[in-house]
PDB file of C-alpha atoms and ligand atoms in Angstrom:
ATOM      1  CA  MET W 437     -82.332  70.202 -16.492  1.00 43.00           C
ATOM      2  CA  SER W 438     -79.267  68.554 -15.485  1.00 44.00           C
ATOM      3  CA  GLY W 439     -77.162  71.514 -15.476  1.00 50.00           C
ATOM      4  CA  ARG W 440     -79.426  73.261 -12.813  1.00 68.00           C
ATOM      5  CA  VAL W 441     -78.953  70.143 -10.301  1.00 75.00           C
ATOM      6  CA  SER W 442     -77.883  71.301  -7.071  1.00 89.00           C
ATOM      7  CA  LYS W 443     -74.619  68.892  -5.314  1.00 92.00           C
ATOM      8  CA  TYR W 444     -77.102  67.874  -2.589  1.00 92.00           C
ATOM      9  CA  GLU W 445     -79.906  67.159  -5.407  1.00 90.00           C
ATOM     10  CA  ALA W 446     -77.318  64.884  -7.317  1.00 92.00           C
ATOM     11  CA  VAL W 447     -76.390  62.814  -4.078  1.00 94.00           C
ATOM     12  CA  ALA W 448     -79.799  62.273  -3.252  1.00 91.00           C
ATOM     13  CA  ALA W 449     -80.282  61.065  -6.826  1.00 90.00           C
ATOM     14  CA  THR W 450     -77.647  58.489  -6.697  1.00 92.00           C
ATOM     15  CA  LEU W 451     -78.947  57.683  -2.968  1.00 92.00           C
ATOM     16  CA  LEU W 452     -82.349  57.390  -4.437  1.00 88.00           C
ATOM     17  CA  GLU W 453     -81.293  54.888  -6.966  1.00 88.00           C
ATOM     18  CA  ARG W 454     -79.159  52.478  -4.358  1.00 90.00           C
ATOM     19  CA  LEU W 455     -82.244  52.433  -2.150  1.00 87.00           C
ATOM     20  CA  THR W 456     -83.833  50.135  -4.621  1.00 82.00           C
ATOM     21  CA  GLU W 457     -81.151  47.635  -4.230  1.00 86.00           C
ATOM     22  CA  MET W 458     -81.353  48.038  -0.149  1.00 89.00           C
ATOM     23  CA  THR W 459     -83.112  45.876   2.109  1.00 86.00           C
ATOM     24  CA  ARG W 460     -85.574  47.426   4.656  1.00 81.00           C
ATOM     25  CA  HIS W 461     -84.052  48.826   7.877  1.00 83.00           C
ATOM     26  CA  GLU W 462     -80.372  48.590   5.952  1.00 90.00           C
ATOM     27  CA  ALA W 463     -78.073  51.474   7.137  1.00 93.00           C
ATOM     28  CA  LEU W 464     -76.863  53.924   4.804  1.00 95.00           C
ATOM     29  CA  PRO W 465     -73.381  54.419   4.781  1.00 95.00           C
ATOM     30  CA  THR W 466     -72.144  56.978   7.449  1.00 94.00           C
ATOM     31  CA  GLU W 467     -72.161  60.986   6.855  1.00 94.00           C
ATOM     32  CA  ARG W 468     -68.286  60.821   6.657  1.00 95.00           C
ATOM     33  CA  ASP W 469     -68.212  57.728   3.813  1.00 96.00           C
ATOM     34  CA  LEU W 470     -70.977  59.685   2.310  1.00 96.00           C
ATOM     35  CA  MET W 471     -68.538  63.047   2.295  1.00 96.00           C
ATOM     36  CA  VAL W 472     -65.746  60.903   1.039  1.00 97.00           C
ATOM     37  CA  GLU W 473     -67.468  59.271  -1.937  1.00 96.00           C
ATOM     38  CA  PHE W 474     -69.060  62.016  -2.997  1.00 95.00           C
ATOM     39  CA  GLY W 475     -66.234  64.908  -2.535  1.00 96.00           C
ATOM     40  CA  VAL W 476     -68.842  66.980  -1.140  1.00 96.00           C
ATOM     41  CA  SER W 477     -69.541  68.916   2.383  1.00 96.00           C
ATOM     42  CA  ARG W 478     -71.341  67.391   5.969  1.00 95.00           C
ATOM     43  CA  ASN W 479     -73.766  69.868   4.741  1.00 95.00           C
ATOM     44  CA  THR W 480     -74.329  68.816   1.529  1.00 95.00           C
ATOM     45  CA  VAL W 481     -74.749  65.423   2.791  1.00 95.00           C
ATOM     46  CA  ARG W 482     -77.199  66.602   5.280  1.00 94.00           C
ATOM     47  CA  GLN W 483     -79.163  68.164   3.068  1.00 92.00           C
ATOM     48  CA  ALA W 484     -79.263  65.146   0.534  1.00 93.00           C
ATOM     49  CA  ILE W 485     -80.337  62.823   3.305  1.00 92.00           C
ATOM     50  CA  ALA W 486     -82.973  65.410   4.573  1.00 88.00           C
ATOM     51  CA  VAL W 487     -84.599  65.184   0.890  1.00 84.00           C
ATOM     52  CA  LEU W 488     -85.010  61.528   1.388  1.00 84.00           C
ATOM     53  CA  VAL W 489     -86.221  61.561   4.850  1.00 81.00           C
ATOM     54  CA  ALA W 490     -88.880  64.142   3.378  1.00 73.00           C
ATOM     55  CA  SER W 491     -89.779  61.428   0.996  1.00 69.00           C
ATOM     56  CA  GLY W 492     -90.338  58.799   3.598  1.00 70.00           C
ATOM     57  CA  LEU W 493     -87.656  56.556   1.876  1.00 79.00           C
ATOM     58  CA  VAL W 494     -85.359  56.446   4.713  1.00 84.00           C
ATOM     59  CA  TYR W 495     -85.281  57.643   8.545  1.00 82.00           C
ATOM     60  CA  ASN W 496     -82.517  58.979  11.033  1.00 80.00           C
ATOM     61  CA  VAL W 497     -82.053  57.628  14.116  1.00 81.00           C
ATOM     62  CA  GLN W 498     -80.374  59.892  16.635  1.00 77.00           C
ATOM     63  CA  GLY W 499     -76.811  59.086  17.174  1.00 80.00           C
ATOM     64  CA  SER W 500     -76.589  56.025  15.073  1.00 84.00           C
ATOM     65  CA  GLY W 501     -77.662  56.764  11.661  1.00 88.00           C
ATOM     66  CA  THR W 502     -79.931  56.851   8.679  1.00 91.00           C
ATOM     67  CA  TYR W 503     -81.742  53.583   7.535  1.00 88.00           C
ATOM     68  CA  VAL W 504     -84.014  52.540   4.866  1.00 88.00           C
ATOM     69  CA  ALA W 505     -87.583  52.979   5.677  1.00 80.00           C
ATOM     70  CA  ASP W 506     -90.129  49.911   5.990  1.00 71.00           C
ATOM     71  CA  PRO W 507     -92.816  51.053   2.908  1.00 59.00           C
ATOM     72  CA  ASP W 508     -94.904  47.869   3.906  1.00 50.00           C
ATOM     73  CA  VAL W 509     -95.601  47.534   0.464  1.00 43.00           C
ATOM     74  CA  VAL W 510     -97.595  44.404  -1.043  1.00 39.00           C
ATOM     75  CA  SER W 511     -95.943  43.564  -4.477  1.00 37.00           C
ATOM     76  CA  LYS W 512     -98.288  42.664  -7.160  1.00 40.00           C
ATOM     77  CA  THR W 513     -97.532  41.795 -10.857  1.00 45.00           C
ATOM     78  CA  PRO W 514     -99.314  44.831 -12.658  1.00 57.00           C
ATOM     79  CA  ARG W 515     -99.827  44.426 -16.867  1.00 69.00           C
ATOM     80  CA  LEU W 516     -96.880  45.888 -18.626  1.00 86.00           C
ATOM     81  CA  THR W 517     -97.811  49.176 -20.685  1.00 90.00           C
ATOM     82  CA  SER W 518     -96.348  51.858 -21.759  1.00 94.00           C
ATOM     83  CA  PHE W 519     -97.241  55.372 -20.490  1.00 94.00           C
ATOM     84  CA  THR W 520     -98.912  55.912 -23.836  1.00 95.00           C
ATOM     85  CA  GLU W 521    -100.741  52.978 -23.556  1.00 92.00           C
ATOM     86  CA  ASP W 522    -101.938  53.110 -19.935  1.00 89.00           C
ATOM     87  CA  MET W 523    -103.285  56.783 -20.584  1.00 89.00           C
ATOM     88  CA  ARG W 524    -105.229  55.566 -23.694  1.00 89.00           C
ATOM     89  CA  GLU W 525    -106.853  52.747 -21.928  1.00 83.00           C
ATOM     90  CA  ARG W 526    -107.675  55.306 -19.275  1.00 82.00           C
ATOM     91  CA  GLY W 527    -109.632  57.358 -21.880  1.00 84.00           C
ATOM     92  CA  LEU W 528    -106.793  60.230 -21.745  1.00 90.00           C
ATOM     93  CA  ALA W 529    -104.784  61.788 -24.363  1.00 94.00           C
ATOM     94  CA  PRO W 530    -100.878  61.363 -23.675  1.00 96.00           C
ATOM     95  CA  ALA W 531     -98.153  63.758 -24.685  1.00 97.00           C
ATOM     96  CA  SER W 532     -94.904  64.653 -23.422  1.00 98.00           C
ATOM     97  CA  ARG W 533     -92.908  67.819 -22.874  1.00 98.00           C
ATOM     98  CA  VAL W 534     -89.333  67.065 -23.252  1.00 98.00           C
ATOM     99  CA  LEU W 535     -87.001  68.617 -20.733  1.00 98.00           C
ATOM    100  CA  SER W 536     -83.702  66.881 -21.823  1.00 97.00           C
ATOM    101  CA  CYS W 537     -82.310  64.247 -23.615  1.00 97.00           C
ATOM    102  CA  GLU W 538     -78.720  63.806 -23.524  1.00 96.00           C
ATOM    103  CA  LEU W 539     -76.052  61.286 -23.533  1.00 95.00           C
ATOM    104  CA  ALA W 540     -74.593  60.282 -20.139  1.00 95.00           C
ATOM    105  CA  PRO W 541     -72.425  58.141 -18.683  1.00 94.00           C
ATOM    106  CA  ALA W 542     -74.345  55.201 -16.498  1.00 92.00           C
ATOM    107  CA  THR W 543     -73.964  55.528 -12.851  1.00 89.00           C
ATOM    108  CA  PRO W 544     -72.920  52.321 -10.899  1.00 90.00           C
ATOM    109  CA  VAL W 545     -76.523  51.196 -10.038  1.00 89.00           C
ATOM    110  CA  VAL W 546     -78.094  51.637 -13.247  1.00 93.00           C
ATOM    111  CA  ALA W 547     -74.983  50.227 -15.009  1.00 93.00           C
ATOM    112  CA  ARG W 548     -75.291  46.850 -13.098  1.00 91.00           C
ATOM    113  CA  ARG W 549     -78.927  46.767 -13.864  1.00 91.00           C
ATOM    114  CA  LEU W 550     -78.746  47.367 -17.667  1.00 93.00           C
ATOM    115  CA  ASP W 551     -75.579  44.582 -17.389  1.00 91.00           C
ATOM    116  CA  LEU W 552     -73.284  47.629 -18.729  1.00 93.00           C
ATOM    117  CA  PRO W 553     -69.909  48.458 -17.747  1.00 92.00           C
ATOM    118  CA  GLU W 554     -69.805  51.483 -15.210  1.00 88.00           C
ATOM    119  CA  GLY W 555     -69.605  54.605 -17.138  1.00 89.00           C
ATOM    120  CA  ALA W 556     -71.020  53.100 -20.517  1.00 92.00           C
ATOM    121  CA  GLN W 557     -73.385  56.001 -22.231  1.00 93.00           C
ATOM    122  CA  LEU W 558     -76.605  56.047 -22.171  1.00 96.00           C
ATOM    123  CA  ILE W 559     -79.274  58.066 -23.479  1.00 96.00           C
ATOM    124  CA  ARG W 560     -81.000  60.046 -20.401  1.00 96.00           C
ATOM    125  CA  LEU W 561     -84.485  61.484 -21.654  1.00 97.00           C
ATOM    126  CA  ILE W 562     -86.365  63.475 -18.865  1.00 98.00           C
ATOM    127  CA  ARG W 563     -90.169  64.423 -19.816  1.00 98.00           C
ATOM    128  CA  LEU W 564     -92.819  65.763 -18.200  1.00 98.00           C
ATOM    129  CA  ARG W 565     -95.369  63.337 -18.880  1.00 98.00           C
ATOM    130  CA  LEU W 566     -99.349  64.839 -19.654  1.00 97.00           C
ATOM    131  CA  ALA W 567    -102.688  63.284 -19.742  1.00 93.00           C
ATOM    132  CA  ASP W 568    -105.103  65.596 -21.548  1.00 92.00           C
ATOM    133  CA  ARG W 569    -102.482  68.493 -21.663  1.00 94.00           C
ATOM    134  CA  HIS W 570    -102.346  68.284 -17.481  1.00 94.00           C
ATOM    135  CA  PRO W 571     -99.031  67.203 -15.912  1.00 96.00           C
ATOM    136  CA  MET W 572     -99.394  63.512 -15.065  1.00 95.00           C
ATOM    137  CA  ALA W 573     -96.026  62.355 -14.229  1.00 97.00           C
ATOM    138  CA  LEU W 574     -92.376  63.102 -14.327  1.00 98.00           C
ATOM    139  CA  GLU W 575     -90.267  60.354 -16.191  1.00 98.00           C
ATOM    140  CA  THR W 576     -86.345  59.861 -16.437  1.00 97.00           C
ATOM    141  CA  VAL W 577     -85.538  56.977 -19.095  1.00 97.00           C
ATOM    142  CA  GLN W 578     -81.980  55.673 -19.474  1.00 96.00           C
ATOM    143  CA  LEU W 579     -81.738  53.885 -22.734  1.00 95.00           C
ATOM    144  CA  ARG W 580     -78.691  51.729 -24.075  1.00 92.00           C
ATOM    145  CA  GLU W 581     -77.535  53.810 -26.593  1.00 88.00           C
ATOM    146  CA  ASP W 582     -76.240  50.610 -28.774  1.00 87.00           C
ATOM    147  CA  LEU W 583     -79.824  49.797 -28.978  1.00 88.00           C
ATOM    148  CA  VAL W 584     -81.365  52.879 -30.287  1.00 88.00           C
ATOM    149  CA  ALA W 585     -79.201  56.070 -31.816  1.00 88.00           C
ATOM    150  CA  ILE W 586     -79.872  59.144 -30.291  1.00 90.00           C
ATOM    151  CA  GLU W 587     -80.283  60.714 -33.404  1.00 92.00           C
ATOM    152  CA  ARG W 588     -83.087  58.491 -34.549  1.00 91.00           C
ATOM    153  CA  LEU W 589     -85.046  58.897 -31.398  1.00 94.00           C
ATOM    154  CA  ASP W 590     -87.814  60.934 -31.346  1.00 96.00           C
ATOM    155  CA  PRO W 591     -88.065  62.454 -27.851  1.00 96.00           C
ATOM    156  CA  ALA W 592     -91.452  63.401 -27.522  1.00 97.00           C
ATOM    157  CA  GLY W 593     -92.570  60.346 -29.034  1.00 96.00           C
ATOM    158  CA  SER W 594     -93.424  56.800 -27.332  1.00 97.00           C
ATOM    159  CA  ILE W 595     -90.412  55.020 -26.676  1.00 97.00           C
ATOM    160  CA  TYR W 596     -91.793  51.756 -26.346  1.00 96.00           C
ATOM    161  CA  GLU W 597     -93.173  52.199 -29.893  1.00 96.00           C
ATOM    162  CA  GLN W 598     -90.034  53.273 -31.302  1.00 95.00           C
ATOM    163  CA  LEU W 599     -88.361  50.192 -29.173  1.00 94.00           C
ATOM    164  CA  ARG W 600     -90.679  47.747 -30.673  1.00 94.00           C
ATOM    165  CA  ARG W 601     -89.642  49.302 -34.045  1.00 93.00           C
ATOM    166  CA  ALA W 602     -86.259  48.614 -33.569  1.00 92.00           C
ATOM    167  CA  GLY W 603     -86.452  45.178 -32.703  1.00 92.00           C
ATOM    168  CA  HIS W 604     -86.275  45.702 -28.796  1.00 93.00           C
ATOM    169  CA  ASP W 605     -90.099  45.225 -27.874  1.00 93.00           C
ATOM    170  CA  VAL W 606     -90.288  45.708 -24.082  1.00 94.00           C
ATOM    171  CA  GLN W 607     -91.566  42.279 -22.729  1.00 90.00           C
ATOM    172  CA  LYS W 608     -91.145  42.085 -19.319  1.00 88.00           C
ATOM    173  CA  ALA W 609     -89.868  44.544 -16.366  1.00 89.00           C
ATOM    174  CA  THR W 610     -89.247  44.593 -12.618  1.00 88.00           C
ATOM    175  CA  GLN W 611     -91.091  47.486 -10.879  1.00 89.00           C
ATOM    176  CA  THR W 612     -90.499  48.875  -7.714  1.00 90.00           C
ATOM    177  CA  ILE W 613     -93.522  51.218  -6.335  1.00 91.00           C
ATOM    178  CA  ALA W 614     -93.098  53.687  -3.347  1.00 93.00           C
ATOM    179  CA  ALA W 615     -95.041  56.340  -2.090  1.00 95.00           C
ATOM    180  CA  ILE W 616     -93.195  59.990  -1.637  1.00 96.00           C
ATOM    181  CA  ASN W 617     -93.483  63.619  -0.843  1.00 96.00           C
ATOM    182  CA  LEU W 618     -92.473  65.635  -3.754  1.00 96.00           C
ATOM    183  CA  PRO W 619     -89.689  67.999  -3.085  1.00 95.00           C
ATOM    184  CA  VAL W 620     -89.637  71.682  -4.758  1.00 95.00           C
ATOM    185  CA  GLU W 621     -88.345  70.888  -8.283  1.00 95.00           C
ATOM    186  CA  GLN W 622     -90.732  68.143  -8.988  1.00 96.00           C
ATOM    187  CA  ALA W 623     -93.786  69.465  -7.265  1.00 96.00           C
ATOM    188  CA  LYS W 624     -93.392  72.852  -9.455  1.00 97.00           C
ATOM    189  CA  LEU W 625     -93.153  70.815 -12.550  1.00 97.00           C
ATOM    190  CA  LEU W 626     -96.138  68.596 -11.414  1.00 97.00           C
ATOM    191  CA  ASP W 627     -98.218  71.404 -10.755  1.00 96.00           C
ATOM    192  CA  GLN W 628     -98.470  70.501  -7.048  1.00 95.00           C
ATOM    193  CA  ALA W 629     -97.780  71.635  -3.816  1.00 95.00           C
ATOM    194  CA  VAL W 630     -94.137  71.113  -1.912  1.00 94.00           C
ATOM    195  CA  GLY W 631     -94.421  67.681  -0.154  1.00 95.00           C
ATOM    196  CA  ALA W 632     -97.711  66.559  -2.414  1.00 95.00           C
ATOM    197  CA  ALA W 633     -98.045  62.547  -2.118  1.00 96.00           C
ATOM    198  CA  ALA W 634     -96.892  60.795  -5.201  1.00 96.00           C
ATOM    199  CA  LEU W 635     -95.791  57.715  -6.448  1.00 96.00           C
ATOM    200  CA  ARG W 636     -92.238  56.886  -7.638  1.00 96.00           C
ATOM    201  CA  VAL W 637     -92.062  53.516  -9.766  1.00 95.00           C
ATOM    202  CA  VAL W 638     -88.588  52.580 -10.891  1.00 94.00           C
ATOM    203  CA  ARG W 639     -88.701  49.804 -13.876  1.00 95.00           C
ATOM    204  CA  ILE W 640     -86.091  47.802 -15.360  1.00 94.00           C
ATOM    205  CA  GLY W 641     -87.455  46.748 -18.888  1.00 94.00           C
ATOM    206  CA  PHE W 642     -86.405  43.620 -20.791  1.00 93.00           C
ATOM    207  CA  SER W 643     -86.776  42.690 -24.319  1.00 91.00           C
ATOM    208  CA  GLY W 644     -88.422  39.430 -25.399  1.00 85.00           C
ATOM    209  CA  ARG W 645     -84.781  38.203 -25.528  1.00 85.00           C
ATOM    210  CA  GLY W 646     -84.290  39.043 -21.816  1.00 88.00           C
ATOM    211  CA  VAL W 647     -81.712  41.713 -22.686  1.00 91.00           C
ATOM    212  CA  PRO W 648     -82.321  44.714 -20.021  1.00 93.00           C
ATOM    213  CA  VAL W 649     -83.307  47.926 -22.124  1.00 94.00           C
ATOM    214  CA  GLU W 650     -84.134  50.501 -20.307  1.00 96.00           C
ATOM    215  CA  TRP W 651     -84.243  51.786 -16.679  1.00 96.00           C
ATOM    216  CA  ALA W 652     -86.750  54.105 -16.008  1.00 97.00           C
ATOM    217  CA  GLU W 653     -88.109  56.372 -13.099  1.00 97.00           C
ATOM    218  CA  THR W 654     -91.747  57.266 -12.918  1.00 97.00           C
ATOM    219  CA  ILE W 655     -93.179  59.664 -10.434  1.00 97.00           C
ATOM    220  CA  TYR W 656     -96.723  59.853 -10.849  1.00 96.00           C
ATOM    221  CA  ARG W 657     -98.927  62.458  -8.950  1.00 95.00           C
ATOM    222  CA  GLY W 658    -100.737  60.755  -6.120  1.00 92.00           C
ATOM    223  CA  ASP W 659    -103.982  62.668  -6.845  1.00 92.00           C
ATOM    224  CA  ARG W 660    -104.162  61.612 -10.470  1.00 90.00           C
ATOM    225  CA  TYR W 661    -102.754  58.398 -10.785  1.00 90.00           C
ATOM    226  CA  ASP W 662    -103.500  54.873  -9.627  1.00 86.00           C
ATOM    227  CA  PHE W 663    -102.656  51.202  -9.804  1.00 81.00           C
ATOM    228  CA  ASP W 664    -104.936  48.638 -11.167  1.00 72.00           C
ATOM    229  CA  MET W 665    -104.118  45.231 -11.304  1.00 67.00           C
ATOM    230  CA  ALA W 666    -105.654  42.004 -11.596  1.00 64.00           C
ATOM    231  CA  VAL W 667    -104.555  39.110  -8.700  1.00 67.00           C
ATOM    232  CA  THR W 668    -104.590  35.355  -8.292  1.00 68.00           C
ATOM    233  CA  ARG W 669    -104.294  33.083  -5.351  1.00 76.00           C
ATOM    234  CA  GLU W 670    -101.912  29.965  -6.133  1.00 72.00           C
ATOM    235  CA  PRO W 671    -103.655  26.539  -5.942  1.00 75.00           C
ATOM    236  CA  ALA W 672    -103.482  25.349  -2.628  1.00 76.00           C
TER     237      ALA W 672
HETATM  238  C1  LIG I1074     -94.072  54.082 -18.595  1.00 51.51           C
HETATM  239  C2  LIG I1074     -92.651  53.030 -17.791  1.00 51.51           C
HETATM  240  C3  LIG I1074     -91.441  53.554 -18.419  1.00 51.51           C
HETATM  241  C4  LIG I1074     -91.478  53.580 -19.872  1.00 51.51           C
HETATM  242  C5  LIG I1074     -92.544  54.561 -20.527  1.00 51.51           C
HETATM  243  C6  LIG I1074     -92.628  54.314 -21.751  1.00 51.51           C
HETATM  244  O1  LIG I1074     -94.210  55.242 -18.157  1.00 51.51           O
HETATM  245  N1  LIG I1074     -93.059  53.298 -16.205  1.00 51.51           N
HETATM  246  O2  LIG I1074     -90.866  52.323 -17.753  1.00 51.51           O
HETATM  247  O3  LIG I1074     -90.436  53.949 -20.396  1.00 51.51           O
HETATM  248  O4  LIG I1074     -93.768  54.050 -19.873  1.00 51.51           O
HETATM  249  O5  LIG I1074     -93.680  55.190 -22.376  1.00 51.51           O
HETATM  250  P1  LIG I1074     -93.723  55.456 -23.544  1.00 51.51           P
HETATM  251  O6  LIG I1074     -93.628  54.520 -24.902  1.00 51.51           O
HETATM  252  O7  LIG I1074     -95.308  56.087 -23.908  1.00 51.51           O
HETATM  253  O8  LIG I1074     -92.805  56.624 -23.835  1.00 51.51           O
END
């Protein structure tokens, strides 16, 4: 899949990662800065920004710039589960269609999140995740290669189960959940109309020893997925 990614999609993907570290209404770098940083044309930068605008993650102010949108999300603490466990709990049969599984250098944002030097090799696994044989989510998982060897990984199986067996059970995670509208490629894979609502979840998973193990982006179909969570009030 990565071979077919166009320049503007690659720029949009990098900016998307960066957004998780930015605050609401913070300005993105100027078009010119982005052109220099990515070595692309103004048109490519504009196309990339347009993808993010269409997803509702950023907004443009005429003559001023592009800013991080305010999704007005209320953060709660859902229970930590793998996709496999999550689907089984919902009475659905989980499965995966592997789109790609390769070694790739960590981008600066992912490297920082995983406490690794920039450019460190990661396993990048892209899968269409199915529930009762129908697309439920599109998932990109990036795993530390020093924790699980790519030759030993079963890309179609449960990653959390394999990490657990390798002694790196994911026990804690930080999660950012945002509403998006699906761009063309993702809509096609998820069997949805272009622009359909979806939930984008970025998770950094940590082992019990606090070692960051995975960076994962899961894009769930808005018509098939919701978040259930128990919430408690702090004593006054
Ligand atoms: C969920 C999480 C991902 C995690 C995945 C593991 O989708 N959002 O961060 O990588 O579960 O699922 P499985 O063990 O089924 O591969």
